[in-house]
Amino acid sequence: MKLLGISGTIIGEKTSAVVRHVVRQAALLDKELDTEILDLRDYQVQFCDGRITAEYNEDTQKVIKSVLSADCFIIGTPIFQASLAAPLKNLFDLVPPDAFRKKVIGFIGTGGTYQHFLVIENQLKPIAGYFRAYTVPDYVYAHREHFNDNNEITDASVIERIEVLAQQVVHMSKALQTSHTVAG
């Protein structure tokens, strides 16, 4: 089973730090879990304009292939102007509608105010619903005060939520994988 951690922004460190932390925690829970980090800062992803995948640049094609090859996801975004980051929305636009179908997603949000956690409930979960993905019940939201100067998470409650999110993604993904194997 492959877990893909997606840091859905091209700036900053905090979102990537939380995504990496959850993915590391998940790997500790399941030694057979194959993990990968897709940090959009590392790619020159083109804007979605409706062309076929083969006509996009190599980085865009790599990103799409990474998403398609994963069985479950940790998806993080900073919250800008009470919405998800544009690079993550662009990624959602680039992948085919079945890219997340019957796959588990755990969400992470980072932001400057405590109220921005609502973006996970009001925007990210409905997008997952459109894709017919399974979302875990919990998520992680981290405020700038939850980090030290090195962008390391220092808040005990956030670390606890990271552990719970990792557990839920691994548990649900394994259960669904088993049920699809039995049913198939």
Short mmCIF file of N, CA and C in Angstrom, two decimals:
data_model
loop_
_atom_site.label_atom_id
_atom_site.label_comp_id
_atom_site.label_asym_id
_atom_site.label_seq_id
_atom_site.Cartn_x
_atom_site.Cartn_y
_atom_site.Cartn_z
N MET A 1 0.85 -1.17 0.00
CA MET A 1 0.00 0.00 0.00
C MET A 1 0.90 1.24 0.00
N LYS A 2 0.55 2.20 -0.85
CA LYS A 2 1.34 3.42 -0.98
C LYS A 2 0.59 4.62 -0.44
N LEU A 3 1.23 5.33 0.50
CA LEU A 3 0.71 6.57 1.07
C LEU A 3 1.47 7.73 0.44
N LEU A 4 0.73 8.65 -0.17
CA LEU A 4 1.32 9.84 -0.75
C LEU A 4 0.96 11.04 0.10
N GLY A 5 1.97 11.72 0.61
CA GLY A 5 1.78 12.97 1.33
C GLY A 5 1.93 14.12 0.35
N ILE A 6 0.92 14.96 0.25
CA ILE A 6 0.95 16.08 -0.69
C ILE A 6 0.97 17.39 0.09
N SER A 7 2.02 18.18 -0.14
CA SER A 7 2.07 19.53 0.39
C SER A 7 1.63 20.44 -0.74
N GLY A 8 0.41 20.95 -0.63
CA GLY A 8 -0.24 21.64 -1.73
C GLY A 8 0.02 23.12 -1.83
N THR A 9 1.27 23.50 -1.73
CA THR A 9 1.62 24.91 -1.84
C THR A 9 3.00 25.04 -2.46
N ILE A 10 3.31 26.21 -2.97
CA ILE A 10 4.63 26.43 -3.55
C ILE A 10 5.46 27.41 -2.71
N ILE A 11 4.93 27.80 -1.55
CA ILE A 11 5.69 28.68 -0.66
C ILE A 11 5.58 28.19 0.78
N GLY A 12 6.51 28.62 1.59
CA GLY A 12 6.46 28.33 3.02
C GLY A 12 6.93 26.93 3.38
N GLU A 13 7.02 26.70 4.69
CA GLU A 13 7.54 25.45 5.22
C GLU A 13 6.55 24.70 6.11
N LYS A 14 5.62 25.40 6.70
CA LYS A 14 4.78 24.80 7.74
C LYS A 14 3.91 23.65 7.23
N THR A 15 3.27 23.83 6.11
CA THR A 15 2.41 22.78 5.57
C THR A 15 3.22 21.53 5.28
N SER A 16 4.34 21.69 4.63
CA SER A 16 5.21 20.55 4.33
C SER A 16 5.68 19.85 5.61
N ALA A 17 5.99 20.64 6.64
CA ALA A 17 6.46 20.06 7.91
C ALA A 17 5.39 19.17 8.53
N VAL A 18 4.13 19.61 8.50
CA VAL A 18 3.06 18.81 9.09
C VAL A 18 2.80 17.57 8.23
N VAL A 19 2.76 17.72 6.92
CA VAL A 19 2.55 16.57 6.03
C VAL A 19 3.63 15.53 6.28
N ARG A 20 4.87 15.94 6.32
CA ARG A 20 5.98 15.00 6.53
C ARG A 20 5.86 14.30 7.89
N HIS A 21 5.46 15.04 8.89
CA HIS A 21 5.31 14.47 10.24
C HIS A 21 4.24 13.38 10.24
N VAL A 22 3.10 13.63 9.61
CA VAL A 22 2.04 12.62 9.56
C VAL A 22 2.50 11.40 8.77
N VAL A 23 3.15 11.61 7.65
CA VAL A 23 3.62 10.49 6.83
C VAL A 23 4.64 9.65 7.61
N ARG A 24 5.55 10.30 8.32
CA ARG A 24 6.53 9.56 9.15
C ARG A 24 5.81 8.74 10.22
N GLN A 25 4.82 9.34 10.84
CA GLN A 25 4.05 8.64 11.88
C GLN A 25 3.35 7.43 11.29
N ALA A 26 2.76 7.57 10.12
CA ALA A 26 2.07 6.45 9.46
C ALA A 26 3.06 5.33 9.15
N ALA A 27 4.26 5.69 8.71
CA ALA A 27 5.28 4.68 8.40
C ALA A 27 5.69 3.91 9.65
N LEU A 28 5.67 4.56 10.80
CA LEU A 28 5.99 3.87 12.05
C LEU A 28 4.90 2.87 12.42
N LEU A 29 3.67 3.16 12.04
CA LEU A 29 2.54 2.29 12.36
C LEU A 29 2.47 1.05 11.48
N ASP A 30 2.96 1.17 10.25
CA ASP A 30 2.92 0.06 9.30
C ASP A 30 4.25 0.01 8.57
N LYS A 31 5.09 -0.93 8.96
CA LYS A 31 6.44 -1.05 8.38
C LYS A 31 6.41 -1.41 6.90
N GLU A 32 5.31 -1.96 6.41
CA GLU A 32 5.20 -2.34 5.00
C GLU A 32 4.66 -1.21 4.13
N LEU A 33 4.28 -0.11 4.75
CA LEU A 33 3.71 1.02 4.03
C LEU A 33 4.78 1.68 3.17
N ASP A 34 4.49 1.85 1.91
CA ASP A 34 5.36 2.57 0.99
C ASP A 34 4.94 4.04 1.06
N THR A 35 5.86 4.94 1.33
CA THR A 35 5.50 6.35 1.47
C THR A 35 6.27 7.21 0.47
N GLU A 36 5.63 8.29 0.08
CA GLU A 36 6.23 9.27 -0.82
C GLU A 36 5.70 10.64 -0.44
N ILE A 37 6.53 11.65 -0.58
CA ILE A 37 6.12 13.03 -0.35
C ILE A 37 6.11 13.75 -1.70
N LEU A 38 5.01 14.40 -1.98
CA LEU A 38 4.88 15.21 -3.18
C LEU A 38 4.75 16.66 -2.70
N ASP A 39 5.86 17.36 -2.70
CA ASP A 39 5.90 18.76 -2.27
C ASP A 39 5.85 19.62 -3.53
N LEU A 40 4.75 20.30 -3.74
CA LEU A 40 4.57 21.05 -4.98
C LEU A 40 5.61 22.14 -5.18
N ARG A 41 6.33 22.50 -4.12
CA ARG A 41 7.43 23.47 -4.27
C ARG A 41 8.55 22.92 -5.15
N ASP A 42 8.63 21.61 -5.26
CA ASP A 42 9.72 20.96 -6.00
C ASP A 42 9.42 20.77 -7.48
N TYR A 43 8.27 21.22 -7.95
CA TYR A 43 7.85 20.96 -9.33
C TYR A 43 7.36 22.24 -9.99
N GLN A 44 7.53 22.28 -11.30
CA GLN A 44 6.99 23.37 -12.12
C GLN A 44 5.71 22.86 -12.78
N VAL A 45 4.65 22.82 -12.00
CA VAL A 45 3.37 22.29 -12.48
C VAL A 45 2.65 23.37 -13.29
N GLN A 46 2.22 23.00 -14.48
CA GLN A 46 1.49 23.94 -15.33
C GLN A 46 0.04 24.05 -14.89
N PHE A 47 -0.58 25.16 -15.25
CA PHE A 47 -1.99 25.34 -14.95
C PHE A 47 -2.83 24.41 -15.80
N CYS A 48 -3.85 23.88 -15.20
CA CYS A 48 -4.79 23.02 -15.92
C CYS A 48 -5.54 23.87 -16.94
N ASP A 49 -5.55 23.41 -18.19
CA ASP A 49 -6.31 24.12 -19.23
C ASP A 49 -7.08 23.17 -20.14
N GLY A 50 -7.22 21.92 -19.70
CA GLY A 50 -8.07 20.98 -20.43
C GLY A 50 -7.37 20.11 -21.45
N ARG A 51 -6.08 20.34 -21.69
CA ARG A 51 -5.40 19.50 -22.68
C ARG A 51 -5.17 18.10 -22.12
N ILE A 52 -4.80 17.18 -22.96
CA ILE A 52 -4.52 15.82 -22.50
C ILE A 52 -3.22 15.80 -21.71
N THR A 53 -3.10 14.87 -20.80
CA THR A 53 -1.95 14.80 -19.88
C THR A 53 -0.62 14.80 -20.63
N ALA A 54 -0.53 14.08 -21.73
CA ALA A 54 0.73 13.96 -22.48
C ALA A 54 1.22 15.30 -23.02
N GLU A 55 0.37 16.30 -23.08
CA GLU A 55 0.78 17.60 -23.61
C GLU A 55 1.30 18.56 -22.54
N TYR A 56 1.23 18.16 -21.26
CA TYR A 56 1.79 18.98 -20.19
C TYR A 56 3.28 18.71 -20.04
N ASN A 57 3.97 19.60 -19.36
CA ASN A 57 5.41 19.42 -19.16
C ASN A 57 5.69 18.19 -18.29
N GLU A 58 6.95 17.81 -18.23
CA GLU A 58 7.36 16.59 -17.53
C GLU A 58 7.01 16.64 -16.04
N ASP A 59 7.22 17.78 -15.39
CA ASP A 59 6.89 17.89 -13.97
C ASP A 59 5.39 17.68 -13.72
N THR A 60 4.58 18.27 -14.55
CA THR A 60 3.13 18.11 -14.39
C THR A 60 2.73 16.65 -14.55
N GLN A 61 3.30 15.99 -15.54
CA GLN A 61 3.01 14.57 -15.75
C GLN A 61 3.48 13.72 -14.57
N LYS A 62 4.65 14.03 -14.01
CA LYS A 62 5.16 13.29 -12.84
C LYS A 62 4.21 13.43 -11.65
N VAL A 63 3.73 14.64 -11.43
CA VAL A 63 2.83 14.89 -10.30
C VAL A 63 1.53 14.10 -10.48
N ILE A 64 0.97 14.13 -11.67
CA ILE A 64 -0.26 13.38 -11.94
C ILE A 64 -0.01 11.88 -11.73
N LYS A 65 1.09 11.37 -12.23
CA LYS A 65 1.41 9.94 -12.07
C LYS A 65 1.59 9.56 -10.61
N SER A 66 2.18 10.44 -9.82
CA SER A 66 2.34 10.17 -8.39
C SER A 66 0.99 10.02 -7.71
N VAL A 67 0.08 10.91 -8.04
CA VAL A 67 -1.27 10.83 -7.45
C VAL A 67 -1.94 9.53 -7.88
N LEU A 68 -1.87 9.21 -9.14
CA LEU A 68 -2.54 8.02 -9.66
C LEU A 68 -1.97 6.72 -9.09
N SER A 69 -0.71 6.74 -8.69
CA SER A 69 -0.07 5.52 -8.19
C SER A 69 -0.31 5.27 -6.70
N ALA A 70 -0.91 6.23 -6.00
CA ALA A 70 -1.08 6.10 -4.55
C ALA A 70 -2.39 5.41 -4.20
N ASP A 71 -2.38 4.78 -3.02
CA ASP A 71 -3.56 4.09 -2.49
C ASP A 71 -4.27 4.92 -1.42
N CYS A 72 -3.54 5.84 -0.79
CA CYS A 72 -4.12 6.69 0.24
C CYS A 72 -3.27 7.96 0.33
N PHE A 73 -3.84 8.98 0.98
CA PHE A 73 -3.23 10.31 0.92
C PHE A 73 -3.29 11.05 2.25
N ILE A 74 -2.28 11.86 2.46
CA ILE A 74 -2.28 12.94 3.44
C ILE A 74 -2.15 14.19 2.59
N ILE A 75 -3.15 15.05 2.61
CA ILE A 75 -3.13 16.24 1.76
C ILE A 75 -3.18 17.48 2.64
N GLY A 76 -2.17 18.33 2.46
CA GLY A 76 -2.08 19.54 3.26
C GLY A 76 -2.10 20.79 2.41
N THR A 77 -2.66 21.84 2.99
CA THR A 77 -2.69 23.14 2.32
C THR A 77 -2.62 24.25 3.35
N PRO A 78 -1.91 25.32 3.03
CA PRO A 78 -2.08 26.51 3.84
C PRO A 78 -3.43 27.13 3.47
N ILE A 79 -3.97 27.90 4.37
CA ILE A 79 -5.25 28.56 4.12
C ILE A 79 -4.95 30.02 3.80
N PHE A 80 -5.31 30.42 2.59
CA PHE A 80 -5.14 31.80 2.15
C PHE A 80 -6.51 32.39 1.85
N GLN A 81 -6.81 33.55 2.41
CA GLN A 81 -8.08 34.24 2.15
C GLN A 81 -9.27 33.29 2.34
N ALA A 82 -9.21 32.50 3.40
CA ALA A 82 -10.27 31.57 3.77
C ALA A 82 -10.54 30.52 2.69
N SER A 83 -9.47 30.08 2.03
CA SER A 83 -9.62 29.05 0.99
C SER A 83 -8.32 28.25 0.86
N LEU A 84 -8.43 27.10 0.17
CA LEU A 84 -7.25 26.29 -0.07
C LEU A 84 -6.31 27.00 -1.04
N ALA A 85 -5.06 26.59 -1.02
CA ALA A 85 -4.05 27.21 -1.87
C ALA A 85 -4.29 26.85 -3.34
N ALA A 86 -4.03 27.79 -4.23
CA ALA A 86 -4.25 27.61 -5.66
C ALA A 86 -3.47 26.43 -6.25
N PRO A 87 -2.21 26.17 -5.84
CA PRO A 87 -1.51 25.02 -6.42
C PRO A 87 -2.21 23.69 -6.12
N LEU A 88 -2.82 23.56 -4.93
CA LEU A 88 -3.55 22.33 -4.62
C LEU A 88 -4.82 22.25 -5.46
N LYS A 89 -5.54 23.35 -5.60
CA LYS A 89 -6.74 23.34 -6.44
C LYS A 89 -6.37 22.97 -7.87
N ASN A 90 -5.26 23.49 -8.35
CA ASN A 90 -4.79 23.16 -9.70
C ASN A 90 -4.51 21.66 -9.83
N LEU A 91 -3.90 21.08 -8.80
CA LEU A 91 -3.64 19.64 -8.83
C LEU A 91 -4.96 18.87 -8.91
N PHE A 92 -5.95 19.27 -8.12
CA PHE A 92 -7.26 18.62 -8.19
C PHE A 92 -7.85 18.73 -9.59
N ASP A 93 -7.62 19.86 -10.26
CA ASP A 93 -8.14 20.05 -11.61
C ASP A 93 -7.39 19.19 -12.64
N LEU A 94 -6.12 18.92 -12.40
CA LEU A 94 -5.30 18.18 -13.35
C LEU A 94 -5.56 16.68 -13.37
N VAL A 95 -5.90 16.12 -12.22
CA VAL A 95 -6.05 14.66 -12.15
C VAL A 95 -7.43 14.24 -12.67
N PRO A 96 -7.53 13.01 -13.19
CA PRO A 96 -8.84 12.54 -13.66
C PRO A 96 -9.81 12.38 -12.50
N PRO A 97 -11.11 12.42 -12.78
CA PRO A 97 -12.11 12.34 -11.72
C PRO A 97 -12.03 11.09 -10.85
N ASP A 98 -11.46 10.01 -11.36
CA ASP A 98 -11.37 8.78 -10.56
C ASP A 98 -10.04 8.64 -9.81
N ALA A 99 -9.22 9.67 -9.79
CA ALA A 99 -7.89 9.60 -9.17
C ALA A 99 -7.94 9.24 -7.69
N PHE A 100 -8.96 9.69 -6.99
CA PHE A 100 -9.08 9.46 -5.55
C PHE A 100 -10.22 8.49 -5.20
N ARG A 101 -10.91 7.98 -6.21
CA ARG A 101 -12.08 7.13 -5.98
C ARG A 101 -11.73 5.92 -5.12
N LYS A 102 -12.51 5.74 -4.05
CA LYS A 102 -12.38 4.62 -3.11
C LYS A 102 -11.02 4.60 -2.42
N LYS A 103 -10.38 5.75 -2.32
CA LYS A 103 -9.11 5.88 -1.61
C LYS A 103 -9.31 6.78 -0.40
N VAL A 104 -8.48 6.60 0.61
CA VAL A 104 -8.60 7.34 1.86
C VAL A 104 -7.75 8.60 1.82
N ILE A 105 -8.35 9.70 2.31
CA ILE A 105 -7.64 10.98 2.41
C ILE A 105 -7.72 11.49 3.84
N GLY A 106 -6.58 11.92 4.36
CA GLY A 106 -6.52 12.66 5.61
C GLY A 106 -6.07 14.07 5.28
N PHE A 107 -6.74 15.07 5.85
CA PHE A 107 -6.45 16.46 5.51
C PHE A 107 -5.69 17.19 6.61
N ILE A 108 -4.87 18.13 6.15
CA ILE A 108 -4.10 19.03 7.02
C ILE A 108 -4.31 20.44 6.51
N GLY A 109 -4.50 21.37 7.43
CA GLY A 109 -4.55 22.78 7.08
C GLY A 109 -3.62 23.54 8.00
N THR A 110 -2.98 24.56 7.46
CA THR A 110 -2.16 25.46 8.27
C THR A 110 -2.64 26.88 7.99
N GLY A 111 -2.62 27.71 9.00
CA GLY A 111 -3.11 29.06 8.78
C GLY A 111 -2.70 30.03 9.85
N GLY A 112 -3.12 31.24 9.65
CA GLY A 112 -2.77 32.32 10.55
C GLY A 112 -3.78 32.60 11.63
N THR A 113 -5.02 32.14 11.45
CA THR A 113 -6.04 32.34 12.47
C THR A 113 -6.69 31.00 12.80
N TYR A 114 -7.24 30.90 13.98
CA TYR A 114 -7.88 29.66 14.41
C TYR A 114 -9.13 29.33 13.58
N GLN A 115 -9.81 30.32 13.06
CA GLN A 115 -11.04 30.08 12.32
C GLN A 115 -10.82 29.40 10.97
N HIS A 116 -9.63 29.44 10.45
CA HIS A 116 -9.37 28.88 9.13
C HIS A 116 -9.50 27.35 9.08
N PHE A 117 -9.60 26.69 10.23
CA PHE A 117 -9.79 25.24 10.21
C PHE A 117 -11.08 24.87 9.48
N LEU A 118 -12.01 25.78 9.39
CA LEU A 118 -13.29 25.51 8.73
C LEU A 118 -13.13 25.22 7.24
N VAL A 119 -12.04 25.65 6.64
CA VAL A 119 -11.80 25.37 5.23
C VAL A 119 -11.73 23.86 4.99
N ILE A 120 -11.20 23.12 5.94
CA ILE A 120 -11.14 21.66 5.80
C ILE A 120 -12.55 21.10 5.70
N GLU A 121 -13.42 21.52 6.59
CA GLU A 121 -14.80 21.02 6.59
C GLU A 121 -15.62 21.53 5.40
N ASN A 122 -15.47 22.80 5.06
CA ASN A 122 -16.35 23.43 4.09
C ASN A 122 -15.86 23.40 2.65
N GLN A 123 -14.57 23.11 2.45
CA GLN A 123 -14.04 23.10 1.08
C GLN A 123 -13.34 21.78 0.73
N LEU A 124 -12.42 21.32 1.58
CA LEU A 124 -11.65 20.13 1.23
C LEU A 124 -12.48 18.85 1.28
N LYS A 125 -13.27 18.68 2.32
CA LYS A 125 -14.09 17.46 2.41
C LYS A 125 -15.11 17.38 1.27
N PRO A 126 -15.77 18.48 0.88
CA PRO A 126 -16.65 18.38 -0.29
C PRO A 126 -15.92 18.04 -1.59
N ILE A 127 -14.70 18.52 -1.76
CA ILE A 127 -13.91 18.15 -2.94
C ILE A 127 -13.65 16.65 -2.92
N ALA A 128 -13.28 16.12 -1.76
CA ALA A 128 -13.06 14.67 -1.63
C ALA A 128 -14.35 13.92 -1.95
N GLY A 129 -15.47 14.46 -1.53
CA GLY A 129 -16.76 13.84 -1.85
C GLY A 129 -17.01 13.80 -3.34
N TYR A 130 -16.69 14.87 -4.03
CA TYR A 130 -16.83 14.89 -5.50
C TYR A 130 -16.00 13.76 -6.12
N PHE A 131 -14.79 13.57 -5.61
CA PHE A 131 -13.90 12.53 -6.14
C PHE A 131 -14.30 11.12 -5.67
N ARG A 132 -15.31 11.02 -4.81
CA ARG A 132 -15.77 9.74 -4.24
C ARG A 132 -14.66 9.08 -3.43
N ALA A 133 -13.91 9.91 -2.71
CA ALA A 133 -12.87 9.42 -1.80
C ALA A 133 -13.47 9.23 -0.42
N TYR A 134 -12.77 8.48 0.40
CA TYR A 134 -13.14 8.32 1.81
C TYR A 134 -12.27 9.29 2.61
N THR A 135 -12.89 10.07 3.48
CA THR A 135 -12.10 10.95 4.34
C THR A 135 -12.15 10.40 5.77
N VAL A 136 -11.02 10.49 6.44
CA VAL A 136 -11.00 10.06 7.83
C VAL A 136 -11.74 11.11 8.67
N PRO A 137 -12.27 10.70 9.81
CA PRO A 137 -13.07 11.63 10.62
C PRO A 137 -12.29 12.86 11.12
N ASP A 138 -11.04 12.64 11.50
CA ASP A 138 -10.27 13.75 12.07
C ASP A 138 -9.36 14.38 11.02
N TYR A 139 -8.81 15.52 11.38
CA TYR A 139 -7.85 16.22 10.53
C TYR A 139 -6.91 16.99 11.45
N VAL A 140 -5.90 17.58 10.87
CA VAL A 140 -4.96 18.39 11.65
C VAL A 140 -5.02 19.82 11.12
N TYR A 141 -5.20 20.74 12.04
CA TYR A 141 -5.08 22.15 11.71
C TYR A 141 -4.02 22.72 12.64
N ALA A 142 -3.04 23.39 12.06
CA ALA A 142 -1.96 23.98 12.86
C ALA A 142 -1.87 25.48 12.57
N HIS A 143 -1.85 26.24 13.63
CA HIS A 143 -1.74 27.69 13.61
C HIS A 143 -0.27 28.06 13.74
N ARG A 144 0.10 29.22 13.30
CA ARG A 144 1.52 29.62 13.32
C ARG A 144 2.14 29.53 14.72
N GLU A 145 1.33 29.69 15.76
CA GLU A 145 1.86 29.61 17.13
C GLU A 145 2.17 28.17 17.56
N HIS A 146 1.80 27.19 16.75
CA HIS A 146 2.08 25.79 17.06
C HIS A 146 3.47 25.35 16.61
N PHE A 147 4.23 26.27 16.02
CA PHE A 147 5.56 25.97 15.48
C PHE A 147 6.63 26.81 16.19
N ASN A 148 7.85 26.28 16.20
CA ASN A 148 8.97 27.09 16.69
C ASN A 148 9.59 27.83 15.50
N ASP A 149 10.70 28.50 15.74
CA ASP A 149 11.34 29.29 14.69
C ASP A 149 11.90 28.44 13.55
N ASN A 150 12.07 27.14 13.79
CA ASN A 150 12.57 26.21 12.76
C ASN A 150 11.44 25.47 12.06
N ASN A 151 10.21 25.95 12.24
CA ASN A 151 9.01 25.33 11.66
C ASN A 151 8.81 23.89 12.11
N GLU A 152 9.19 23.61 13.34
CA GLU A 152 8.94 22.32 13.96
C GLU A 152 7.71 22.47 14.84
N ILE A 153 6.87 21.44 14.85
CA ILE A 153 5.65 21.50 15.63
C ILE A 153 6.00 21.33 17.10
N THR A 154 5.54 22.26 17.92
CA THR A 154 5.87 22.23 19.35
C THR A 154 4.64 22.06 20.23
N ASP A 155 3.46 22.13 19.66
CA ASP A 155 2.23 22.04 20.43
C ASP A 155 1.84 20.58 20.64
N ALA A 156 1.67 20.17 21.88
CA ALA A 156 1.36 18.77 22.21
C ALA A 156 0.03 18.31 21.62
N SER A 157 -0.96 19.18 21.60
CA SER A 157 -2.27 18.78 21.05
C SER A 157 -2.19 18.56 19.54
N VAL A 158 -1.39 19.35 18.84
CA VAL A 158 -1.22 19.15 17.40
C VAL A 158 -0.48 17.84 17.15
N ILE A 159 0.54 17.56 17.94
CA ILE A 159 1.27 16.29 17.79
C ILE A 159 0.33 15.11 18.03
N GLU A 160 -0.54 15.23 19.01
CA GLU A 160 -1.51 14.16 19.27
C GLU A 160 -2.46 14.00 18.08
N ARG A 161 -2.92 15.10 17.49
CA ARG A 161 -3.81 15.02 16.32
C ARG A 161 -3.09 14.41 15.12
N ILE A 162 -1.80 14.68 15.00
CA ILE A 162 -0.99 14.07 13.93
C ILE A 162 -0.98 12.55 14.09
N GLU A 163 -0.78 12.10 15.31
CA GLU A 163 -0.75 10.65 15.57
C GLU A 163 -2.09 10.02 15.26
N VAL A 164 -3.18 10.67 15.65
CA VAL A 164 -4.52 10.15 15.39
C VAL A 164 -4.80 10.12 13.89
N LEU A 165 -4.44 11.17 13.18
CA LEU A 165 -4.66 11.22 11.74
C LEU A 165 -3.92 10.09 11.04
N ALA A 166 -2.67 9.87 11.41
CA ALA A 166 -1.88 8.78 10.82
C ALA A 166 -2.55 7.43 11.10
N GLN A 167 -2.99 7.22 12.32
CA GLN A 167 -3.67 5.97 12.68
C GLN A 167 -4.92 5.77 11.84
N GLN A 168 -5.72 6.80 11.71
CA GLN A 168 -6.98 6.68 10.98
C GLN A 168 -6.75 6.38 9.49
N VAL A 169 -5.78 7.05 8.88
CA VAL A 169 -5.52 6.81 7.45
C VAL A 169 -5.02 5.39 7.24
N VAL A 170 -4.09 4.94 8.07
CA VAL A 170 -3.57 3.57 7.93
C VAL A 170 -4.67 2.55 8.18
N HIS A 171 -5.41 2.72 9.26
CA HIS A 171 -6.46 1.76 9.62
C HIS A 171 -7.54 1.68 8.53
N MET A 172 -8.06 2.82 8.11
CA MET A 172 -9.12 2.81 7.09
C MET A 172 -8.62 2.26 5.77
N SER A 173 -7.41 2.61 5.38
CA SER A 173 -6.87 2.13 4.11
C SER A 173 -6.70 0.62 4.12
N LYS A 174 -6.18 0.09 5.21
CA LYS A 174 -6.02 -1.37 5.32
C LYS A 174 -7.37 -2.07 5.29
N ALA A 175 -8.34 -1.52 6.02
CA ALA A 175 -9.66 -2.14 6.08
C ALA A 175 -10.32 -2.12 4.70
N LEU A 176 -10.20 -1.03 4.00
CA LEU A 176 -10.80 -0.94 2.66
C LEU A 176 -10.07 -1.83 1.66
N GLN A 177 -8.76 -1.89 1.79
CA GLN A 177 -7.99 -2.76 0.90
C GLN A 177 -8.40 -4.22 1.09
N THR A 178 -8.58 -4.62 2.34
CA THR A 178 -9.01 -5.98 2.67
C THR A 178 -10.42 -6.23 2.13
N SER A 179 -11.33 -5.27 2.32
CA SER A 179 -12.70 -5.47 1.86
C SER A 179 -12.79 -5.50 0.34
N HIS A 180 -11.95 -4.70 -0.36
CA HIS A 180 -11.95 -4.74 -1.82
C HIS A 180 -11.36 -6.04 -2.34
N THR A 181 -10.37 -6.59 -1.63
CA THR A 181 -9.77 -7.86 -2.01
C THR A 181 -10.78 -8.99 -1.85
N VAL A 182 -11.48 -9.00 -0.73
CA VAL A 182 -12.48 -10.03 -0.44
C VAL A 182 -13.64 -9.92 -1.43
N ALA A 183 -14.11 -8.69 -1.69
CA ALA A 183 -15.26 -8.48 -2.58
C ALA A 183 -14.90 -8.74 -4.04
N GLY A 184 -13.63 -8.51 -4.41
CA GLY A 184 -13.21 -8.61 -5.79
C GLY A 184 -12.91 -9.99 -6.18
#
